[in-house]
Coordinates of C-alpha atoms and ligand atoms in Angstrom, one line a residue:
X167 CA -29.4 22.2 16.0
X168 CA -29.5 19.4 13.4
X169 CA -26.5 18.3 11.5
X170 CA -27.3 20.2 8.4
X171 CA -27.3 23.5 10.4
X172 CA -24.2 22.5 12.4
X173 CA -22.3 21.7 9.2
X174 CA -23.2 25.2 7.9
X175 CA -22.2 26.7 11.2
X176 CA -18.7 25.1 11.5
X177 CA -17.4 23.5 8.4
X178 CA -15.7 25.7 5.8
X179 CA -18.0 26.6 3.0
X180 CA -16.2 24.7 0.1
X181 CA -18.9 22.2 -0.6
X182 CA -22.4 22.6 -1.9
X183 CA -23.9 19.5 -0.3
X184 CA -27.1 17.8 -1.1
X185 CA -29.6 17.7 1.8
X186 CA -28.7 13.9 2.5
X187 CA -26.7 12.6 5.4
X188 CA -25.4 9.1 4.9
X189 CA -25.3 7.0 8.1
X190 CA -24.5 3.5 6.9
X191 CA -24.2 1.4 3.8
X192 CA -23.5 -2.1 2.6
X193 CA -22.3 -2.9 -1.0
X194 CA -24.0 -0.5 -3.4
X195 CA -26.8 0.4 -1.1
X196 CA -26.7 3.0 1.7
X197 CA -29.2 4.7 4.1
X198 CA -29.6 8.3 5.1
X199 CA -30.5 9.7 8.6
X200 CA -34.2 9.4 7.8
X201 CA -33.9 5.7 6.9
X202 CA -34.3 6.3 3.3
X203 CA -32.4 3.9 1.0
X204 CA -30.3 4.8 -1.9
X205 CA -28.6 2.8 -4.8
X206 CA -25.2 4.4 -5.0
X207 CA -23.7 4.9 -8.5
X208 CA -21.1 7.5 -7.2
X209 CA -19.0 5.5 -4.8
X210 CA -17.9 8.6 -3.0
X211 CA -16.3 9.8 -6.4
X212 CA -14.7 6.5 -7.5
X213 CA -13.4 5.7 -3.9
X214 CA -15.5 2.8 -2.5
X215 CA -14.2 0.4 -5.3
X216 CA -16.2 -2.5 -3.9
X217 CA -19.0 -0.4 -2.4
X218 CA -19.8 0.2 1.2
X219 CA -18.2 -2.0 4.0
X220 CA -17.3 -5.0 1.7
X221 CA -16.8 -7.9 4.0
X222 CA -13.4 -9.0 2.8
X223 CA -12.1 -5.5 2.8
X224 CA -13.5 -4.8 6.3
X225 CA -11.7 -7.9 7.4
X226 CA -8.3 -6.9 5.9
X227 CA -8.5 -3.4 7.4
X228 CA -9.8 -4.5 10.8
X229 CA -6.9 -7.1 11.0
X230 CA -4.3 -4.4 10.3
X231 CA -5.9 -1.9 12.6
X232 CA -5.6 -4.4 15.5
X233 CA -2.0 -5.0 14.8
X234 CA -0.7 -1.4 14.4
X235 CA -2.2 1.7 12.8
X236 CA 0.9 3.8 12.1
X237 CA 4.7 3.6 12.6
X238 CA 6.2 6.6 10.6
X239 CA 8.5 6.0 7.7
X240 CA 11.6 5.6 9.9
X241 CA 10.8 2.0 10.2
X242 CA 9.8 -0.9 7.9
X243 CA 6.2 -2.0 7.8
X244 CA 4.8 -4.9 5.7
X245 CA 1.5 -3.6 4.2
X246 CA 3.0 -0.9 2.1
X247 CA 5.9 -3.2 0.9
X248 CA 3.4 -5.8 -0.1
X249 CA 1.3 -3.1 -1.9
X250 CA 4.3 -1.7 -3.8
X251 CA 5.4 -5.3 -4.8
X252 CA 1.9 -6.0 -6.1
X253 CA 1.7 -2.7 -8.0
X254 CA 5.3 -3.4 -9.6
X255 CA 4.2 -6.9 -10.6
X256 CA 1.0 -5.8 -12.2
X257 CA 2.2 -2.6 -13.9
X258 CA 5.9 -3.0 -14.6
X259 CA 6.9 0.0 -12.5
X260 CA 10.1 -0.3 -10.6
X261 CA 9.5 1.9 -7.5
X262 CA 6.5 3.4 -5.7
X263 CA 6.1 6.5 -3.5
X264 CA 3.1 6.5 -1.1
X265 CA 1.2 9.5 -0.1
X266 CA -2.4 10.2 1.0
X267 CA -4.3 11.7 -1.8
X268 CA -4.5 12.3 -5.5
X269 CA -3.2 15.8 -5.3
X270 CA -0.2 14.5 -3.4
X271 CA 0.4 11.7 -5.7
X272 CA 0.5 14.3 -8.6
X273 CA 2.8 16.5 -6.6
X274 CA 5.1 13.7 -6.3
X275 CA 4.9 12.8 -10.1
X276 CA 5.8 16.6 -10.9
X277 CA 8.6 16.6 -8.4
X278 CA 10.0 13.3 -10.0
X279 CA 9.6 14.8 -13.4
X280 CA 11.4 18.0 -12.4
X281 CA 14.2 16.2 -10.6
X282 CA 14.8 14.0 -13.6
X283 CA 15.0 16.9 -15.9
X284 CA 17.3 18.6 -13.5
X285 CA 19.5 15.7 -12.5
X286 CA 19.8 13.9 -15.8
X287 CA 19.4 16.7 -18.4
X288 CA 20.7 19.7 -16.6
X289 CA 17.5 21.6 -17.3
X290 CA 17.2 24.4 -14.5
X291 CA 13.5 25.2 -15.0
X292 CA 11.8 22.3 -16.7
X293 CA 8.4 22.8 -18.3
X294 CA 5.6 20.3 -17.9
X295 CA 2.8 20.2 -20.6
X296 CA -0.7 19.3 -19.6
X297 CA -4.0 19.3 -21.2
X298 CA -6.7 22.0 -21.5
X299 CA -9.8 20.9 -19.3
X300 CA -7.7 18.5 -17.2
X301 CA -7.9 18.2 -13.4
X302 CA -4.9 17.3 -11.3
X303 CA -5.8 18.5 -7.8
X304 CA -6.4 21.4 -5.4
X305 CA -2.8 22.2 -4.1
X306 CA -1.3 25.4 -5.6
X307 CA 1.0 23.3 -7.9
X308 CA -1.5 20.7 -9.0
X309 CA -3.9 23.6 -9.6
X310 CA -1.1 25.1 -11.9
X311 CA -1.1 21.6 -13.6
X312 CA -4.9 21.8 -14.0
X313 CA -5.7 23.2 -17.4
X314 CA -8.9 25.1 -16.4
X315 CA -8.9 28.8 -15.6
X316 CA -12.0 28.5 -13.4
X317 CA -10.0 26.6 -10.7
X318 CA -7.2 29.2 -11.0
X319 CA -8.8 32.3 -10.2
X320 CA -8.6 33.9 -6.8
X321 CA -5.5 31.8 -6.0
X322 CA -2.8 33.6 -8.1
X323 CA 0.1 33.4 -8.3
X324 CA 0.4 29.7 -9.0
X325 CA 3.5 27.6 -9.5
X326 CA 5.5 28.3 -12.6
X327 CA 6.4 25.8 -15.2
X328 CA 3.2 24.6 -16.6
X329 CA 1.8 25.0 -20.1
X330 CA -1.3 23.5 -21.8
X331 CA -2.4 22.0 -25.1
X332 CA -5.8 20.9 -26.3
X333 CA -6.7 17.2 -25.8
X334 CA -7.2 15.1 -29.0
X335 CA -5.7 17.8 -31.1
X336 CA -2.5 16.3 -32.6
X337 CA -1.4 19.3 -34.5
X338 CA -1.6 21.5 -31.4
X339 CA 0.4 18.9 -29.4
X340 CA 3.2 18.9 -32.0
X341 CA 3.2 22.8 -31.9
X342 CA 3.2 22.8 -28.2
X343 CA 6.2 20.5 -28.0
X344 CA 8.2 22.5 -30.5
X345 CA 7.3 25.8 -28.7
X346 CA 7.8 24.9 -25.1
X347 CA 10.2 22.0 -25.3
X348 CA 8.5 20.3 -22.2
X349 CA 10.4 17.8 -20.0
X350 CA 7.3 15.9 -19.4
X351 CA 3.6 15.6 -20.6
X352 CA 1.1 14.8 -17.9
X353 CA -2.6 13.8 -18.7
X354 CA -5.7 11.8 -17.7
X355 CA -6.6 8.8 -20.0
X356 CA -10.2 9.9 -19.4
X357 CA -10.7 13.5 -18.3
X358 CA -13.0 13.0 -15.3
X359 CA -13.8 16.3 -13.8
X360 CA -13.4 17.8 -17.2
X361 CA -16.6 16.0 -18.3
X362 CA -15.6 12.2 -18.8
X363 CA -13.7 12.8 -22.1
X364 CA -11.6 10.0 -23.1
X365 CA -8.4 10.7 -25.0
X366 CA -8.7 9.1 -28.6
X367 CA -6.3 6.4 -29.7
X368 CA -4.7 8.5 -32.4
X369 CA -4.0 11.3 -29.9
X370 CA -2.4 8.8 -27.4
X371 CA -0.3 7.3 -30.2
X372 CA 1.0 10.8 -31.2
X373 CA 1.7 11.4 -27.5
X374 CA 3.7 8.3 -27.2
X375 CA 5.6 8.9 -30.5
X376 CA 6.5 12.5 -29.7
X377 CA 7.6 11.7 -26.2
X378 CA 9.8 8.9 -27.4
X379 CA 11.4 11.1 -30.2
X380 CA 12.1 14.0 -27.9
X381 CA 12.9 12.0 -24.7
X382 CA 10.0 13.6 -22.8
X383 CA 8.5 11.8 -19.7
X384 CA 5.0 10.4 -20.0
X385 CA 3.1 11.0 -16.8
X386 CA -0.4 9.6 -16.6
X387 CA -2.7 10.8 -13.9
X388 CA -4.8 7.7 -13.0
X389 CA -6.2 9.1 -9.8
X390 CA -9.7 8.5 -11.1
X391 CA -9.2 6.0 -14.0
X392 CA -6.9 3.7 -12.0
X393 CA -7.7 0.6 -10.0
X394 CA -10.1 -1.2 -12.5
X395 CA -12.4 1.8 -13.2
X396 CA -11.9 1.6 -16.9
X397 CA -12.1 -2.1 -17.4
X398 CA -8.3 -2.6 -17.2
X399 CA -6.2 -2.3 -14.0
X400 CA -4.9 1.1 -15.1
X401 CA -6.5 3.2 -17.8
X402 CA -3.4 3.4 -19.8
X403 CA -3.5 -0.4 -20.4
X404 CA -6.4 0.1 -22.7
X405 CA -4.0 1.9 -25.0
X406 CA -1.0 -0.5 -24.8
X407 CA 1.9 1.8 -24.1
X408 CA 4.4 2.0 -21.2
X409 CA 4.4 5.3 -19.2
X410 CA 7.3 6.7 -17.2
X411 CA 5.2 7.9 -14.2
X412 CA 1.6 7.0 -13.0
X413 CA -0.2 8.6 -10.1
X414 CA -3.2 7.0 -8.5
X415 CA -5.3 7.4 -5.4
X416 CA -9.2 7.5 -5.1
X417 CA -10.2 3.9 -5.5
X418 CA -6.8 2.4 -4.6
X419 CA -7.6 1.5 -0.9
X420 CA -11.3 1.1 -1.4
X421 CA -12.3 3.9 0.8
X422 CA -9.4 4.9 3.0
X423 CA -6.9 7.9 2.1
X424 CA -4.0 6.8 0.0
X425 CA -1.9 8.2 -2.8
X426 CA 0.6 6.2 -5.0
X427 CA 3.2 7.5 -7.6
X428 CA 4.6 4.7 -9.6
X429 CA 8.1 5.2 -11.1
X430 CA 9.0 3.3 -14.1
X431 CA 12.5 2.4 -15.4
X432 CA 13.7 5.8 -16.5
X433 CA 12.8 7.6 -13.2
X434 CA 13.1 4.8 -10.8
X435 CA 16.1 6.2 -8.9
X436 CA 15.3 9.9 -9.2
X437 CA 14.4 10.1 -5.5
X438 CA 17.2 9.8 -2.9
X439 CA 17.0 10.0 1.0
X440 CA 15.3 13.2 2.1
X441 CA 14.3 14.3 -1.4
X442 CA 10.7 13.7 -0.8
X443 CA 8.6 12.3 2.1
X444 CA 5.1 12.1 3.8
X445 CA 4.3 11.4 7.4
X446 CA 1.2 9.4 6.7
X447 CA 2.5 7.9 3.4
X448 CA 2.1 4.2 3.3
X449 CA -0.2 4.0 6.2
X450 CA -0.4 0.4 7.1
X451 CA -4.3 0.5 7.5
X452 CA -4.8 2.1 4.0
X453 CA -2.2 0.0 2.6
X454 CA -3.9 -3.2 3.9
X455 CA -7.0 -2.0 2.3
X456 CA -5.3 -1.4 -0.9
X457 CA -3.7 -4.9 -0.8
X458 CA -7.2 -6.4 -0.5
X459 CA -8.4 -4.2 -3.4
X460 CA -5.7 -4.8 -5.9
X461 CA -5.5 -8.5 -5.2
X462 CA -9.2 -8.7 -6.2
X463 CA -9.0 -6.7 -9.5
X464 CA -8.3 -9.7 -11.6
X465 CA -9.5 -10.7 -15.1
X466 CA -12.9 -12.0 -13.9
X467 CA -13.5 -8.7 -12.0
X468 CA -12.4 -6.6 -15.0
X469 CA -14.7 -8.7 -17.4
X470 CA -17.6 -7.7 -14.9
X471 CA -16.7 -4.2 -15.3
X472 CA -16.9 -4.5 -19.0
X473 CA -20.3 -6.3 -18.7
X474 CA -21.7 -3.6 -16.5
X475 CA -20.4 -0.9 -19.0
X476 CA -22.3 -2.7 -21.7
X477 CA -25.5 -3.0 -19.7
X478 CA -25.4 0.8 -19.0
X479 CA -24.6 1.8 -22.4
X480 CA -27.2 -0.5 -23.9
X481 CA -29.9 0.6 -21.4
X482 CA -29.3 4.3 -21.7
X483 CA -27.9 5.1 -25.2
X484 CA -31.2 5.4 -27.1
X485 CA -33.3 6.5 -24.1
X486 CA -35.6 9.5 -24.2
X487 CA -33.8 12.7 -23.0
X488 CA -30.3 11.2 -23.4
X489 CA -28.2 12.7 -26.1
X490 CA -24.8 10.8 -25.7
X491 CA -22.8 8.6 -23.4
X492 CA -18.9 9.0 -23.0
X493 CA -16.3 7.4 -21.0
X494 CA -14.9 3.9 -20.5
X495 CA -15.7 0.9 -18.1
X496 CA -17.5 2.3 -15.1
X497 CA -16.5 5.8 -15.5
X498 CA -19.2 7.2 -17.8
X499 CA -20.8 10.7 -18.6
X500 CA -24.3 11.1 -19.8
X501 CA -25.2 14.1 -21.9
X502 CA -28.9 14.8 -21.0
X503 CA -31.4 17.1 -22.6
X504 CA -32.4 18.7 -19.2
X505 CA -29.6 20.2 -16.9
X506 CA -27.5 17.5 -15.3
X507 CA -27.9 19.2 -12.0
X508 CA -31.8 18.7 -12.2
X509 CA -31.4 15.1 -13.1
X510 CA -29.1 14.5 -10.1
X511 CA -31.5 16.1 -7.7
X512 CA -34.5 14.1 -9.0
X513 CA -32.5 10.9 -9.0
X514 CA -31.6 11.5 -5.3
X515 CA -35.3 12.2 -4.6
X516 CA -36.0 8.7 -6.2
X517 CA -33.2 6.9 -4.3
X518 CA -30.2 6.8 -6.7
X519 CA -27.1 8.7 -6.0
X520 CA -25.3 10.0 -9.2
X521 CA -22.9 12.8 -9.9
X522 CA -22.3 15.4 -12.4
X523 CA -19.1 16.3 -14.4
X524 CA -19.3 19.7 -16.1
X525 CA -22.6 19.5 -17.9
X526 CA -22.9 15.7 -17.8
X527 CA -24.4 13.2 -15.3
X528 CA -21.5 11.0 -14.2
X529 CA -21.7 7.5 -13.1
X530 CA -18.9 5.8 -11.1
X531 CA -20.6 2.7 -9.6
X532 CA -18.8 0.0 -7.5
X533 CA -16.8 -2.3 -9.8
X534 CA -18.9 -5.3 -8.4
X535 CA -22.4 -3.6 -8.2
X536 CA -25.0 -6.3 -8.2
X537 CA -26.8 -6.5 -11.6
X538 CA -30.3 -6.3 -10.2
X539 CA -29.4 -3.1 -8.3
X540 CA -27.6 -1.6 -11.3
X541 CA -30.6 -2.3 -13.5
X542 CA -33.0 -0.9 -11.0
X543 CA -31.0 2.3 -10.8
X544 CA -30.8 2.6 -14.6
X545 CA -34.5 2.4 -14.9
X546 CA -35.0 5.3 -12.4
X547 CA -32.3 7.3 -14.3
X548 CA -34.2 6.5 -17.6
X549 CA -37.6 7.7 -16.1
X550 CA -36.0 10.9 -14.7
X551 CA -34.2 11.8 -18.0
X552 CA -37.5 11.3 -20.0
X553 CA -39.6 13.5 -17.6
Ligands
PLP224 C1 -9.8 13.5 -7.9 C2 -8.7 13.8 -8.7 C3 -7.5 14.4 -8.3 C4 -7.3 14.9 -6.8 O1 -7.4 14.0 -5.9 P1 -7.6 14.3 -4.3 O2 -7.5 13.1 -3.7 O3 -9.0 15.0 -4.2 O4 -6.5 15.2 -4.1 C5 -6.4 14.4 -9.2 N1 -6.5 14.1 -10.5 C6 -7.6 13.4 -10.9 C7 -7.6 12.9 -12.4 C8 -8.8 13.3 -10.1 O5 -9.9 12.6 -10.6

C-alpha cells in the first residue's frame, strides 16, 4: 500500500490532507515524493520561521542533540534558562513557563489568570472574557476559550468560566465588562484561524484602558502572531502596550514543538512549586532551536518582514480576482472572488503551498523567504486568482 492509503488506514481521521507527501526541503522550497518542487508560503502553519532546514538552526539543534536530549524539570538545564532570559530581555516579562504547544501555552495562561484572581482577589470562580471568532486551541479548556461554536459542537460540556465579546466593537466590550466582571481578557492581536482579522488600534486602546481601570489582566495569545510574524517580535508591540500574560508557540523554535507563557510583573509569582508543570516543557533541543530563532529576529530581520509584506500587498492588492488583503507582516489573508479552497488546490498544482483561513487564502511565508522565490510564487497566485 502507498503512504496515502496507509495514512487513511491507520491515522485518526482528523485531517483532510492534500494529496502531497513532503519528503525534504531547504529554505522556502520543498519536494514531494514524486520529486515535484514547491515554493512554500505556509511554513507548516507559521512554524518553520526560517524555512526548512535552515543551516544555522540545524547546527544549533544538532549541537544540543549531541549533548543531551532531555533531563526532566527536576534538574537545571541551560537552553531553556537562556531562552527565558532572552524572552525577558526582549519583552520585559519577568518569568516564563515552558510547555510544548500553543494550546498548552494558553492553558498555562488561563491557569495563571485564574490563580491570580483567586490568590490576590479572592474570586472563587473567575470569568475570562475572550473574543468571538477567536482560536485558542483544541483542549477542552482552550476550546471553551475559543469563541467559535463550530469548534465546540460534539465536545460538550466544556470548561466553565468563559464568555465572549465581539472583536473591534468597543461598546460591546464595555457592556461585557460591566455584565460579567471578567478577571482577564484574552485575545489574539490578529485573529488567525478566524480569517486573518487584525484588531484595530481604537479597540486595543479601549481594551488597555478598561483593563487598567478595572484591574483586569490583559492576556495576549501570540501563538501565531509571535516571533517576528507581524513585523515586530510580538504582535502586541505594534500597538505599544504592556500585557500581563503572553502565550506563544508555533514559530518560536523554528519547527520543533514548544510553548511559552510569559508572565509580566503582576503575575510573575503566581506559580509556586507543584502548581503547574510539564514533563517535556523546556525541552533542551526545542529550546536550543528557539534560542537560535529569537537571537536572529533583530531589527534587520524585522525590516525584511515589512519589506516582504509590502511586496506581497503591492503585487496582489489590485490583481484580478482579488477583493482585499488583511493582516500584518507575513501573516496575510487574501479575499478572492473564487472559493479559497479552489485557489489553494490550483496553487498546489502549480507548485505553490498556500493555506486557507475561513473564506480567505492565507499566506504565512518564512520570515527570510528569498525575494525571487516570493515574487515567483506571487505571480503564480496572481495567475490562479485571475483564472
Ligand atoms: C495554532 C494556534 C493555537 C493552538 O496551537 P497548537 O500548537 O496547535 O496547540 C492557539 N492559538 C492560536 C492563536 C493559534 O494560532
